[in-house]
Amino acid sequence: MVTAAYIFTCLAAPASVAAFVEKHCLDCHDSDTAKGGLDLTALPLEPKLFDTWAKVHDRVRDGEMPPAKQSRPPRKDKEMKAFLAAVAEPLAAADRARDAEVGRTTWRRLNRFEYENSLRDLFAAPWLQIKEMLPEDGEAHRFNKVGEALDVSHMQMAQYLAAAEYAIREVLSSQSVRPETKTIRYYTREMESFARKMKFTKFNQSPERATFPVLGFTGQPDVRAYKTPLTGGPTDRQEGGMAVVASAYEPLEPKFDGFVAPQAGRYKIRLNAHSIWVGPGKAPSWWRPDLDTVSRGRRPEPITLYAESQPRQLRRIGAFDAAPTPTIGAFEVYLLKGETIRPDPSRLFRSRPSNWHNPLATEEGQPGVNYRWLEVEGPLVDEWPTAGRRLLFGESTDPKQLMENFLRRAYRRPVAEAENNRFVGLVQKALDRGVSFPAAMTTGYAAVLCSPGFIFLEEKVGPLDDFALAARLSYFLWNSSPDDTLRSLARQGLLTRPAILRAQTQRMLDDPRSRRFVDAFLDYWLDLRRVNATSPDAGLYPDYYLDDLLVESAAEETQLFFAGLVRKDLPARNIVSSNFVVINERLATHYGLRGVDGVNFRRVPLPASSPRGGLMTQASVLKVTANGTTTSPVLRGVWVMERILGKPSPPPPPSVPAVEPDTRGATTLREQLNKHRSDKTCAACHTRIDPAGFALESFDVLGGWRDQYRALGDGGPRPPGYGKNGQPFEFHLAQPVDAAGDLPGGGTFRDIVELKRLLLRDDRQIARNLVRQLLVFGTGAPVRFGDRAQVEAILDDAGKQYGVRTLISQIVSGELFRSK
């Protein structure tokens, strides 16, 4: 056998590496055995293999290798320290050399979210919708902010050009004179969408699927029978309304179609509605509503409002609780031209054929909502001409002056005269062809918005200058271009001063635009953007199926929770375990917590024994780590190890088939995994992956607590109940959940509560992973081996609590952030 000593001697590697490998590693990792595909006798310590050597370094450092049954020196042993230092030095030196030559980061273009925000801020048009016009961004190191994944093709440039031209047209689409702000009230009885649903058709033959008239709190059988006009006198108009006992879903989709936004912009909307109680039908079909028997509601009903554009494109714009007395929900929103307003009483059921049964119905009746009117004020114009109009055409008719002003606002750095002349030349060519002045200028402006100076973040090797630092900071914390304050500080050369940089970081975190950072960061770190990628199975999870209120609330909980960690500088350990949640009534019901009423979110303290708290047990996270039908401890375990603990696992060998869950309930996935892990090759990884996943088996596909799995087919009695779709439960309860496990580093747990306690023994690792994730998001480059010392310095300077806001501030102040 060729010894490691011989290999390393030939490569002039440190003797400490060769000796350690030969003594402790070659029993498993020589050319004959090569466990896990790793042959250390054929693995020289050279740059192209540094990633593999980094993994070797980490597994030895963490005590995972050599395995316990092999000869293993203590972690603080001189031999161990010498080996780790000898491996670490060339890895770090290589990274330092690369950084000095080309920098940590590569040039990258704006991703489609950043591009949309940049245009919104440039034109002062928060309503612009651009990102869906652009292709999906590539991802690297989990984020859509890394240059190596953000390629640029001629097709992409064509789409950027189309998006830029569209944005300019939208900004200029309003009339040339200041638009009149109008306040108009739209009564439901006069809305065709509400009125026609009162009539029965072959698609709408059941009272649950109908709208029905209510005057005050009283049903109107004569109106419903078309003996009396639906739109009567002033009393009918002011106190009358149209009611429903079901959520908005086809074919029952009432909307205020009398209102169509005349132009994009800001509007104030007020919806008058109240909850009602509708009497039961005649026995034995008591669950059928008697639409003529109406009284005051017995509780408030949450109403979600959507802006709707054709065909059935919905955009959530707000929510409020309609009390048993007339309630006005008031919102200030941005609407697109042509959008209307659709309200949805989101707690109510959605009837799906056939022979449905309202799960909220009792023998005394069922809840409903009565809509009286919608009032719209707008468009609201704070200034005229608008900031976007002034930027594009202002007071001048000189192309050079207009373009110079536009470039100064669009570019994030000083503009050379030659650049301005190049775009003015495009305008002049268009004018020479007979194109109108506005169209010619639009050609030049669109070219600017597709040019490298706008699309790319330009950074030079070494410390960032003030302008590049302003851009990096703004795209980190606002996901958009620098504002006037940052630009002014950059022009004065002040932003690179540590005190000013720290002050600007705090200012930006306090600004409402920091919500862009929270949402964009969570979308990729936690995959929150995939929360709607799957739907709960209608057979196994009918109590979740079609429940938009639950899914929307779940996503908002995670966003508000993390925003709270930033705002209040709470310790990073809250990522794993917190003594509070940020929830509304729907989530409180889902989590089994009492005393939370209404659709609004608030911080709620948790009992000491609660399994909730932290990110891992939030409904959104548990949904994105499941497929809507089953859960997998493997997938969830990998997710926790990578996203929360920062300990990624290698991909499974291509020859090993995935373990498929048994939806019939005969065996649990844990039982199947036990057989799978009998293969030593599989066991090596699953021993690290599976424990966290086992603890999360106490939660179903949307984060509801369970003691038993659900299954379809024969196997036991079905529990009583009806889903939100009105269909009886089809599932039965099957095998009990076993949430116990053993962590590879030591520690046994019985459930998720005990697992959290074990993970919190190393809260520095939780903070370390968060810092690494933030660095990728903030700088567009992964944390490499040579960056580790600076990550540790960030943690050291943050204090023992590792406050999330403090960590962000220390990142911005650190060399990794301030250098290319």
Tab-separated table of C-alpha atoms in Angstrom, residues 146-516:
chain	number	residue	atom	x	y	z
A	146	VAL	CA	-24.445	35.658	-6.081
A	147	GLY	CA	-22.832	36.774	-9.327
A	148	GLU	CA	-21.889	33.325	-10.562
A	149	ALA	CA	-25.594	32.411	-10.765
A	150	LEU	CA	-26.870	35.719	-12.184
A	151	ASP	CA	-25.904	35.331	-15.796
A	152	VAL	CA	-26.968	37.715	-18.533
A	153	SER	CA	-28.125	36.653	-21.982
A	154	HIS	CA	-29.441	38.601	-24.950
A	155	MET	CA	-32.930	37.250	-24.169
A	156	GLN	CA	-32.689	38.557	-20.623
A	157	MET	CA	-31.565	41.949	-21.864
A	158	ALA	CA	-34.582	42.058	-24.162
A	159	GLN	CA	-36.829	41.380	-21.176
A	160	TYR	CA	-35.083	44.048	-19.102
A	161	LEU	CA	-35.620	46.492	-21.958
A	162	ALA	CA	-39.309	45.591	-22.173
A	163	ALA	CA	-39.685	45.987	-18.405
A	164	ALA	CA	-37.907	49.370	-18.440
A	165	GLU	CA	-40.092	50.674	-21.267
A	166	TYR	CA	-43.204	49.418	-19.505
A	167	ALA	CA	-42.194	51.176	-16.274
A	168	ILE	CA	-41.628	54.475	-18.060
A	169	ARG	CA	-44.981	54.210	-19.857
A	170	GLU	CA	-46.748	53.465	-16.573
A	171	VAL	CA	-45.142	56.461	-14.873
A	172	LEU	CA	-46.278	58.676	-17.734
A	173	SER	CA	-49.654	57.002	-18.260
A	174	SER	CA	-51.625	59.429	-16.107
A	175	GLN	CA	-53.221	62.385	-17.836
A	176	SER	CA	-51.167	65.468	-18.516
A	177	VAL	CA	-53.161	67.464	-15.956
A	178	ARG	CA	-53.380	66.712	-12.268
A	179	PRO	CA	-55.902	63.867	-11.815
A	180	GLU	CA	-58.964	64.638	-9.770
A	181	THR	CA	-59.187	62.875	-6.427
A	182	LYS	CA	-62.700	61.492	-6.050
A	183	THR	CA	-64.481	59.785	-3.194
A	184	ILE	CA	-67.136	57.364	-4.431
A	185	ARG	CA	-69.219	54.882	-2.461
A	186	TYR	CA	-70.151	51.618	-4.146
A	187	TYR	CA	-73.190	49.856	-2.688
A	188	THR	CA	-73.181	46.087	-2.870
A	189	ARG	CA	-76.752	45.875	-4.143
A	190	GLU	CA	-75.721	47.929	-7.143
A	191	MET	CA	-72.728	45.711	-7.932
A	192	GLU	CA	-73.499	43.300	-10.751
A	193	SER	CA	-71.148	40.682	-9.293
A	194	PHE	CA	-73.082	40.638	-6.003
A	195	ALA	CA	-76.525	40.848	-7.589
A	196	ARG	CA	-76.156	38.069	-10.134
A	197	LYS	CA	-75.013	35.560	-7.505
A	198	MET	CA	-78.470	35.828	-5.926
A	199	LYS	CA	-79.887	34.074	-8.971
A	200	PHE	CA	-79.615	30.321	-9.210
A	201	THR	CA	-77.986	28.677	-12.212
A	202	LYS	CA	-76.837	25.169	-13.019
A	203	PHE	CA	-73.534	26.087	-11.365
A	204	ASN	CA	-75.117	27.792	-8.396
A	205	GLN	CA	-78.163	25.814	-7.211
A	206	SER	CA	-77.444	25.721	-3.499
A	207	PRO	CA	-78.138	28.464	-0.926
A	208	GLU	CA	-74.535	28.175	0.336
A	209	ARG	CA	-73.353	29.389	-3.038
A	210	ALA	CA	-75.639	32.387	-3.243
A	211	THR	CA	-75.517	35.977	-2.163
A	212	PHE	CA	-78.662	37.107	-0.379
A	213	PRO	CA	-80.132	40.457	0.677
A	214	VAL	CA	-80.054	41.712	4.273
A	215	LEU	CA	-81.606	44.940	5.526
A	216	GLY	CA	-80.039	45.933	8.827
A	217	PHE	CA	-79.922	42.504	10.460
A	218	THR	CA	-82.992	41.046	8.830
A	219	GLY	CA	-83.428	38.789	5.840
A	220	GLN	CA	-85.591	39.896	2.922
A	221	PRO	CA	-87.514	36.970	1.441
A	222	ASP	CA	-89.554	39.193	-0.907
A	223	VAL	CA	-86.403	40.650	-2.398
A	224	ARG	CA	-84.837	37.209	-2.701
A	225	ALA	CA	-87.960	35.995	-4.463
A	226	TYR	CA	-87.776	39.010	-6.817
A	227	LYS	CA	-91.116	40.314	-5.585
A	228	THR	CA	-89.457	43.532	-4.379
A	229	PRO	CA	-86.608	45.342	-6.169
A	230	LEU	CA	-83.107	44.673	-4.914
A	231	THR	CA	-82.204	48.349	-5.182
A	232	GLY	CA	-84.998	50.236	-3.418
A	233	GLY	CA	-85.072	53.526	-1.560
A	234	PRO	CA	-82.405	55.344	0.482
A	235	THR	CA	-82.868	53.033	3.470
A	236	ASP	CA	-82.116	49.973	1.360
A	237	ARG	CA	-79.035	51.734	0.046
A	238	GLN	CA	-77.611	52.806	3.401
A	239	GLU	CA	-78.610	49.881	5.629
A	240	GLY	CA	-79.059	47.149	3.070
A	241	GLY	CA	-76.379	44.800	1.911
A	242	MET	CA	-75.593	41.497	0.285
A	243	ALA	CA	-74.495	38.616	2.452
A	244	VAL	CA	-72.747	35.251	2.121
A	245	VAL	CA	-72.233	32.177	4.302
A	246	ALA	CA	-69.228	30.963	2.297
A	247	SER	CA	-65.775	32.218	1.498
A	248	ALA	CA	-65.030	33.764	-1.899
A	249	TYR	CA	-64.326	30.897	-4.244
A	250	GLU	CA	-65.691	29.804	-7.587
A	251	PRO	CA	-68.519	30.042	-8.437
A	252	LEU	CA	-69.177	32.484	-5.567
A	253	GLU	CA	-66.740	35.321	-6.253
A	254	PRO	CA	-68.481	38.606	-5.410
A	255	LYS	CA	-66.437	41.738	-5.930
A	256	PHE	CA	-66.985	45.476	-6.134
A	257	ASP	CA	-66.830	45.433	-9.905
A	258	GLY	CA	-68.430	48.866	-10.130
A	259	PHE	CA	-65.024	50.210	-9.141
A	260	VAL	CA	-62.070	49.875	-11.477
A	261	ALA	CA	-58.915	51.800	-10.592
A	262	PRO	CA	-58.663	54.547	-13.243
A	263	GLN	CA	-54.891	54.701	-12.927
A	264	ALA	CA	-52.106	53.215	-10.875
A	265	GLY	CA	-51.472	54.974	-7.608
A	266	ARG	CA	-52.379	55.367	-3.973
A	267	TYR	CA	-55.961	54.988	-2.774
A	268	LYS	CA	-57.863	54.937	0.500
A	269	ILE	CA	-60.528	52.273	0.729
A	270	ARG	CA	-63.181	51.738	3.401
A	271	LEU	CA	-65.323	48.606	3.535
A	272	ASN	CA	-68.512	48.523	5.624
A	273	ALA	CA	-69.439	44.997	6.691
A	274	HIS	CA	-70.683	43.053	9.708
A	275	SER	CA	-71.081	39.456	10.748
A	276	ILE	CA	-74.489	37.778	10.774
A	277	TRP	CA	-76.084	34.551	11.938
A	278	VAL	CA	-78.191	32.614	9.456
A	279	GLY	CA	-80.868	30.220	10.627
A	280	PRO	CA	-80.793	26.452	9.971
A	281	GLY	CA	-82.630	24.735	7.193
A	282	LYS	CA	-85.543	22.424	7.724
A	283	ALA	CA	-84.844	19.038	9.286
A	284	PRO	CA	-83.202	16.793	8.458
A	285	SER	CA	-80.997	19.132	6.358
A	286	TRP	CA	-80.391	21.591	9.170
A	287	TRP	CA	-76.927	22.435	7.825
A	288	ARG	CA	-78.506	24.102	4.793
A	289	PRO	CA	-78.873	27.833	5.529
A	290	ASP	CA	-82.268	29.501	5.607
A	291	LEU	CA	-81.277	32.715	3.840
A	292	ASP	CA	-84.453	34.477	4.946
A	293	THR	CA	-83.755	34.002	8.666
A	294	VAL	CA	-80.979	36.387	9.642
A	295	SER	CA	-79.815	37.936	12.928
A	296	ARG	CA	-76.716	39.590	14.379
A	297	GLY	CA	-73.510	37.624	14.206
A	298	ARG	CA	-72.262	35.730	17.225
A	299	ARG	CA	-68.614	36.648	16.753
A	300	PRO	CA	-66.433	38.820	14.498
A	301	GLU	CA	-65.494	37.395	11.115
A	302	PRO	CA	-62.099	38.042	9.503
A	303	ILE	CA	-62.266	39.572	6.031
A	304	THR	CA	-59.291	39.563	3.687
A	305	LEU	CA	-59.220	42.105	0.887
A	306	TYR	CA	-57.629	41.429	-2.461
A	307	ALA	CA	-56.940	43.648	-5.439
A	308	GLU	CA	-58.092	41.663	-8.453
A	309	SER	CA	-57.082	41.987	-12.083
A	310	GLN	CA	-58.183	39.758	-14.910
A	311	PRO	CA	-58.147	36.865	-15.147
A	312	ARG	CA	-58.550	36.110	-11.417
A	313	GLN	CA	-55.163	37.553	-10.485
A	314	LEU	CA	-55.359	38.285	-6.753
A	315	ARG	CA	-53.042	40.437	-4.661
A	316	ARG	CA	-53.622	40.601	-0.908
A	317	ILE	CA	-53.901	44.202	0.311
A	318	GLY	CA	-55.230	43.911	3.876
A	319	ALA	CA	-57.502	42.242	6.421
A	320	PHE	CA	-59.810	43.266	9.259
A	321	ASP	CA	-62.447	41.827	11.576
A	322	ALA	CA	-66.101	42.511	10.799
A	323	ALA	CA	-67.896	42.692	14.163
A	324	PRO	CA	-71.586	41.816	14.755
A	325	THR	CA	-72.237	45.548	14.407
A	326	PRO	CA	-71.393	47.491	11.240
A	327	THR	CA	-67.608	47.762	11.046
A	328	ILE	CA	-65.509	49.854	8.715
A	329	GLY	CA	-62.184	48.425	7.655
A	330	ALA	CA	-59.973	51.271	6.398
A	331	PHE	CA	-56.801	50.845	4.355
A	332	GLU	CA	-54.396	52.921	2.336
A	333	VAL	CA	-53.202	50.835	-0.595
A	334	TYR	CA	-51.470	50.988	-3.945
A	335	LEU	CA	-53.563	49.803	-6.868
A	336	LEU	CA	-52.740	49.137	-10.488
A	337	LYS	CA	-54.806	50.533	-13.304
A	338	GLY	CA	-57.786	48.246	-13.925
A	339	GLU	CA	-57.765	46.512	-10.533
A	340	THR	CA	-60.941	46.094	-8.521
A	341	ILE	CA	-61.545	44.967	-4.925
A	342	ARG	CA	-62.569	41.473	-3.872
A	343	PRO	CA	-63.424	40.814	-0.192
A	344	ASP	CA	-63.158	37.309	1.229
A	345	PRO	CA	-64.739	36.226	4.564
A	346	SER	CA	-61.771	33.947	5.019
A	347	ARG	CA	-62.917	31.838	8.006
A	348	LEU	CA	-66.010	30.597	6.182
A	349	PHE	CA	-66.038	27.374	4.204
A	350	ARG	CA	-65.628	26.813	0.470
A	351	SER	CA	-68.151	24.351	-0.911
A	352	ARG	CA	-66.734	21.751	-3.277
A	353	PRO	CA	-68.993	19.245	-5.024
A	354	SER	CA	-70.782	17.227	-4.180
A	355	ASN	CA	-73.174	17.020	-1.198
A	356	TRP	CA	-71.128	19.318	0.991
A	357	HIS	CA	-71.739	20.098	4.635
A	358	ASN	CA	-70.690	23.435	6.103
A	359	PRO	CA	-68.240	22.563	8.915
A	360	LEU	CA	-69.261	25.733	10.785
A	361	ALA	CA	-72.977	24.902	10.684
A	362	THR	CA	-74.831	23.851	13.838
A	363	GLU	CA	-78.440	22.893	14.432
A	364	GLU	CA	-78.939	26.527	15.478
A	365	GLY	CA	-77.578	27.972	12.261
A	366	GLN	CA	-74.294	29.123	10.777
A	367	PRO	CA	-72.146	32.273	10.501
A	368	GLY	CA	-72.053	34.656	7.596
A	369	VAL	CA	-70.968	38.149	6.555
A	370	ASN	CA	-73.029	41.037	5.194
A	371	TYR	CA	-71.333	43.622	2.959
A	372	ARG	CA	-72.940	47.071	2.806
A	373	TRP	CA	-70.634	49.280	0.767
A	374	LEU	CA	-67.110	50.027	-0.363
A	375	GLU	CA	-65.846	53.610	-0.421
A	376	VAL	CA	-62.808	54.539	-2.505
A	377	GLU	CA	-60.899	57.811	-2.305
A	378	GLY	CA	-58.298	58.428	-4.942
A	379	PRO	CA	-56.065	58.493	-6.729
A	380	LEU	CA	-54.230	60.379	-3.987
A	381	VAL	CA	-51.647	62.708	-5.503
A	382	ASP	CA	-49.276	64.427	-3.073
A	383	GLU	CA	-47.562	66.523	-5.713
A	384	TRP	CA	-48.015	67.422	-9.355
A	385	PRO	CA	-46.314	66.805	-11.608
A	386	THR	CA	-45.343	63.565	-9.891
A	387	ALA	CA	-41.722	62.929	-8.994
A	388	GLY	CA	-41.495	60.376	-11.803
A	389	ARG	CA	-42.807	62.853	-14.389
A	390	ARG	CA	-40.427	65.560	-13.194
A	391	LEU	CA	-37.497	63.162	-13.382
A	392	LEU	CA	-38.309	62.181	-16.949
A	393	PHE	CA	-39.221	65.562	-18.443
A	394	GLY	CA	-39.096	68.255	-15.782
A	395	GLU	CA	-38.990	71.830	-17.047
A	396	SER	CA	-36.418	71.370	-19.811
A	397	THR	CA	-36.608	70.336	-23.453
A	398	ASP	CA	-32.837	69.904	-23.774
A	399	PRO	CA	-32.004	66.179	-24.207
A	400	LYS	CA	-28.538	66.572	-22.732
A	401	GLN	CA	-29.743	68.300	-19.591
A	402	LEU	CA	-32.617	65.865	-19.113
A	403	MET	CA	-30.362	62.847	-19.608
A	404	GLU	CA	-27.688	64.218	-17.272
A	405	ASN	CA	-30.264	64.642	-14.529
A	406	PHE	CA	-31.696	61.169	-15.146
A	407	LEU	CA	-28.303	59.476	-15.088
A	408	ARG	CA	-27.370	61.238	-11.874
A	409	ARG	CA	-30.480	59.728	-10.232
A	410	ALA	CA	-30.323	56.309	-11.880
A	411	TYR	CA	-26.616	55.533	-11.502
A	412	ARG	CA	-25.198	54.886	-8.062
A	413	ARG	CA	-21.900	56.629	-8.781
A	414	PRO	CA	-20.635	59.782	-10.506
A	415	VAL	CA	-21.407	59.904	-14.220
A	416	ALA	CA	-18.771	60.737	-16.810
A	417	GLU	CA	-19.685	63.168	-19.569
A	418	ALA	CA	-18.882	60.532	-22.188
A	419	GLU	CA	-21.564	58.282	-20.704
A	420	ASN	CA	-24.120	61.031	-20.873
A	421	ASN	CA	-23.166	61.811	-24.464
A	422	ARG	CA	-23.584	58.185	-25.478
A	423	PHE	CA	-27.226	58.104	-24.342
A	424	VAL	CA	-27.931	61.565	-25.748
A	425	GLY	CA	-26.669	60.190	-29.042
A	426	LEU	CA	-29.367	57.502	-28.961
A	427	VAL	CA	-31.986	60.152	-28.366
A	428	GLN	CA	-30.694	62.285	-31.225
A	429	LYS	CA	-30.730	59.335	-33.635
A	430	ALA	CA	-34.363	58.710	-32.753
A	431	LEU	CA	-35.202	62.374	-33.286
A	432	ASP	CA	-33.433	62.305	-36.651
A	433	ARG	CA	-35.717	59.441	-37.682
A	434	GLY	CA	-38.747	61.585	-36.951
A	435	VAL	CA	-39.597	60.032	-33.600
A	436	SER	CA	-41.433	62.366	-31.222
A	437	PHE	CA	-39.464	64.037	-28.463
A	438	PRO	CA	-41.121	62.046	-25.604
A	439	ALA	CA	-40.640	58.758	-27.455
A	440	ALA	CA	-37.016	59.595	-28.281
A	441	MET	CA	-36.249	60.431	-24.656
A	442	THR	CA	-37.973	57.213	-23.571
A	443	THR	CA	-35.606	55.313	-25.881
A	444	GLY	CA	-32.628	56.885	-24.129
A	445	TYR	CA	-34.030	56.384	-20.643
A	446	ALA	CA	-34.807	52.707	-21.303
A	447	ALA	CA	-31.245	52.225	-22.555
A	448	VAL	CA	-29.939	53.658	-19.267
A	449	LEU	CA	-32.075	51.212	-17.291
A	450	CYS	CA	-30.563	48.310	-19.245
A	451	SER	CA	-26.977	49.542	-19.148
A	452	PRO	CA	-24.220	48.025	-16.991
A	453	GLY	CA	-24.103	51.178	-14.876
A	454	PHE	CA	-27.651	50.521	-13.700
A	455	ILE	CA	-28.041	46.745	-13.878
A	456	PHE	CA	-24.662	45.806	-12.430
A	457	LEU	CA	-23.188	46.482	-8.999
A	458	GLU	CA	-19.756	47.793	-9.849
A	459	GLU	CA	-17.017	47.050	-7.313
A	460	LYS	CA	-13.233	47.193	-7.545
A	461	VAL	CA	-10.741	44.930	-5.775
A	462	GLY	CA	-9.914	46.066	-2.255
A	463	PRO	CA	-11.886	48.282	0.112
A	464	LEU	CA	-15.131	49.595	-1.389
A	465	ASP	CA	-15.273	53.281	-2.132
A	466	ASP	CA	-18.099	55.341	-0.671
A	467	PHE	CA	-20.404	54.893	-3.654
A	468	ALA	CA	-19.933	51.127	-3.862
A	469	LEU	CA	-20.395	50.857	-0.095
A	470	ALA	CA	-23.615	52.873	-0.276
A	471	ALA	CA	-24.933	50.511	-2.955
A	472	ARG	CA	-23.941	47.392	-1.047
A	473	LEU	CA	-25.556	48.704	2.128
A	474	SER	CA	-28.791	49.734	0.425
A	475	TYR	CA	-29.177	46.469	-1.479
A	476	PHE	CA	-28.506	44.615	1.764
A	477	LEU	CA	-30.977	46.411	4.042
A	478	TRP	CA	-33.512	47.828	1.556
A	479	ASN	CA	-33.069	45.604	-1.505
A	480	SER	CA	-32.920	48.779	-3.571
A	481	SER	CA	-30.779	51.749	-4.633
A	482	PRO	CA	-29.268	54.196	-2.120
A	483	ASP	CA	-31.476	57.073	-1.039
A	484	ASP	CA	-30.521	60.743	-1.020
A	485	THR	CA	-28.918	60.519	2.427
A	486	LEU	CA	-26.565	57.711	1.440
A	487	ARG	CA	-25.739	59.392	-1.853
A	488	SER	CA	-24.924	62.659	-0.113
A	489	LEU	CA	-22.638	60.963	2.391
A	490	ALA	CA	-20.934	59.081	-0.437
A	491	ARG	CA	-20.298	62.298	-2.396
A	492	GLN	CA	-18.740	63.839	0.717
A	493	GLY	CA	-16.571	60.765	1.306
A	494	LEU	CA	-18.086	60.266	4.773
A	495	LEU	CA	-19.828	56.880	4.527
A	496	THR	CA	-16.628	54.881	5.006
A	497	ARG	CA	-16.160	56.458	8.423
A	498	PRO	CA	-17.033	53.746	10.993
A	499	ALA	CA	-19.280	55.904	13.183
A	500	ILE	CA	-21.265	57.220	10.237
A	501	LEU	CA	-21.575	53.743	8.714
A	502	ARG	CA	-22.944	52.386	12.002
A	503	ALA	CA	-25.398	55.280	12.300
A	504	GLN	CA	-26.652	54.711	8.759
A	505	THR	CA	-27.117	51.013	9.459
A	506	GLN	CA	-29.341	51.836	12.415
A	507	ARG	CA	-31.272	54.440	10.419
A	508	MET	CA	-31.950	51.990	7.633
A	509	LEU	CA	-33.021	49.209	9.976
A	510	ASP	CA	-35.504	51.624	11.578
A	511	ASP	CA	-36.956	52.586	8.206
A	512	PRO	CA	-40.091	50.748	6.954
A	513	ARG	CA	-38.128	49.804	3.822
A	514	SER	CA	-36.138	47.333	5.949
A	515	ARG	CA	-39.159	45.036	5.595
A	516	ARG	CA	-37.872	44.435	2.061
